XYZ file of C-alpha atoms in Angstrom:
147
model
C -13.551 32.504 -4.391
C -14.977 33.054 -7.871
C -15.321 30.186 -10.268
C -13.993 30.423 -13.785
C -10.893 29.859 -15.831
C -7.795 29.935 -13.635
C -9.815 29.665 -10.419
C -10.277 26.684 -8.121
C -13.729 26.255 -6.657
C -13.886 25.264 -3.004
C -15.941 22.398 -1.667
C -15.601 20.165 -4.726
C -13.854 16.793 -4.995
C -10.417 16.612 -6.583
C -11.786 15.246 -9.861
C -13.938 18.337 -10.384
C -11.445 21.023 -9.387
C -9.765 21.730 -12.689
C -11.939 20.560 -15.561
C -12.209 24.175 -16.688
C -8.488 24.812 -16.210
C -7.351 21.935 -18.392
C -10.144 21.777 -20.931
C -11.538 18.596 -19.420
C -8.281 16.648 -19.887
C -7.448 16.206 -16.211
C -7.756 12.541 -15.225
C -7.952 10.952 -11.814
C -4.979 8.567 -11.726
C -5.449 7.339 -8.156
C -7.217 4.170 -9.321
C -4.204 3.176 -11.460
C -1.843 3.113 -8.453
C -3.761 0.791 -6.145
C -1.664 -0.994 -3.542
C -2.726 -4.126 -1.675
C -2.509 -4.217 2.118
C -0.157 -7.002 3.270
C -0.922 -6.573 6.955
C -0.960 -4.432 10.068
C 1.342 -5.283 12.961
C 0.787 -3.658 16.351
C 2.593 -3.982 19.636
C 0.880 -4.881 22.898
C -0.564 -1.752 24.480
C -1.536 -0.117 21.176
C -4.938 -0.580 19.586
C -5.286 -0.009 15.863
C -8.534 1.831 15.021
C -8.565 2.500 11.258
C -6.500 3.702 8.300
C -6.873 4.905 4.733
C -4.405 5.162 1.857
C -4.946 8.475 0.070
C -3.073 9.379 -3.100
C -2.297 12.976 -4.010
C -4.276 14.439 -6.904
C -2.536 14.387 -10.280
C -0.360 17.468 -10.945
C -2.848 18.881 -13.456
C -5.543 18.862 -10.771
C -3.491 20.304 -7.954
C -2.042 23.093 -10.121
C 1.330 22.376 -8.492
C 3.544 19.327 -8.402
C 2.529 17.367 -5.289
C 5.006 17.232 -2.419
C 4.289 13.530 -1.939
C 2.785 10.590 -3.828
C 0.278 9.726 -1.118
C -0.481 9.451 2.572
C -1.573 6.760 4.962
C -3.783 8.359 7.583
C -5.402 6.621 10.513
C -5.961 6.383 14.231
C -4.481 4.410 17.123
C -5.354 4.225 20.820
C -3.002 3.735 23.748
C -4.022 1.005 26.165
C -1.136 1.900 28.489
C -1.349 3.710 31.826
C 1.247 6.359 30.930
C 2.269 8.451 27.959
C 3.947 6.550 25.123
C 5.838 7.463 21.960
C 4.718 5.474 18.939
C 6.261 4.969 15.502
C 3.835 4.234 12.673
C 5.827 2.848 9.735
C 4.445 2.196 6.265
C 6.592 -0.161 4.197
C 6.117 -0.533 0.444
C 6.667 -4.004 -1.050
C 7.176 -5.481 -4.514
C 5.407 -8.543 -6.021
C 7.640 -10.900 -4.007
C 6.897 -9.131 -0.695
C 10.412 -7.679 -0.618
C 10.573 -4.259 1.098
C 11.307 -1.322 -1.200
C 11.023 1.711 1.085
C 9.672 2.738 4.499
C 8.093 6.015 5.615
C 7.225 6.890 9.238
C 5.315 9.163 11.574
C 5.931 9.525 15.312
C 3.198 10.209 17.869
C 3.074 11.010 21.565
C -0.071 9.446 23.010
C -1.409 10.123 26.488
C -2.702 7.241 28.626
C -5.768 5.606 27.076
C -6.158 8.357 24.455
C -6.635 8.253 20.673
C -4.249 9.924 18.265
C -4.258 10.244 14.484
C -1.230 9.502 12.327
C -0.284 10.868 8.908
C 2.493 9.010 7.099
C 3.489 10.815 3.899
C 4.847 8.669 1.091
C 7.192 10.926 -0.846
C 7.713 8.728 -3.902
C 6.169 5.469 -5.068
C 9.111 3.138 -5.767
C 9.136 1.369 -9.118
C 7.512 -2.039 -8.730
C 5.569 -1.229 -5.552
C 2.501 -3.462 -5.381
C 1.614 -3.605 -1.686
C 2.101 -1.912 1.673
C 2.196 -2.901 5.309
C 1.794 -0.930 8.522
C 3.864 -1.488 11.667
C 2.896 0.310 14.878
C 5.414 0.084 17.735
C 6.277 1.843 20.970
C 9.696 3.516 20.804
C 11.976 5.417 23.158
C 11.926 9.179 22.786
C 15.607 9.035 21.784
C 14.617 7.089 18.632
C 12.568 9.998 17.290
C 14.668 11.838 14.699
C 15.434 15.479 15.368
C 14.454 17.684 12.442
C 15.361 21.356 12.916
């Protein structure tokens, strides 16, 4: 892809994508929306590996309005002998540790295998200051059907 006005250059970080498009006025706002981690709760038979909270680039940098505020991505491992269905829930909390909203991802994990999760946070509720992660084994019937 060519670089220049109206073009996005590949291979560059989000902060550098649109300085030409916006006349250098595009700011990285991800540092202003930092959330503290309250904790990670896992059920027996699931091993938490890692996670990262990633915010979407500001609208001026993505050239479109983002479909979500951010994502919590990470990895879990099954310590069970058979296949399991896992729900990874990210709950957003206010200053008083009161839950504001919860977003989820469901995974099918084979015996003793690793699987990555991707929980998309559609909107950041007003007053959100922290988040927590809950990883639990669920029945297949608990997984919502989305046509």
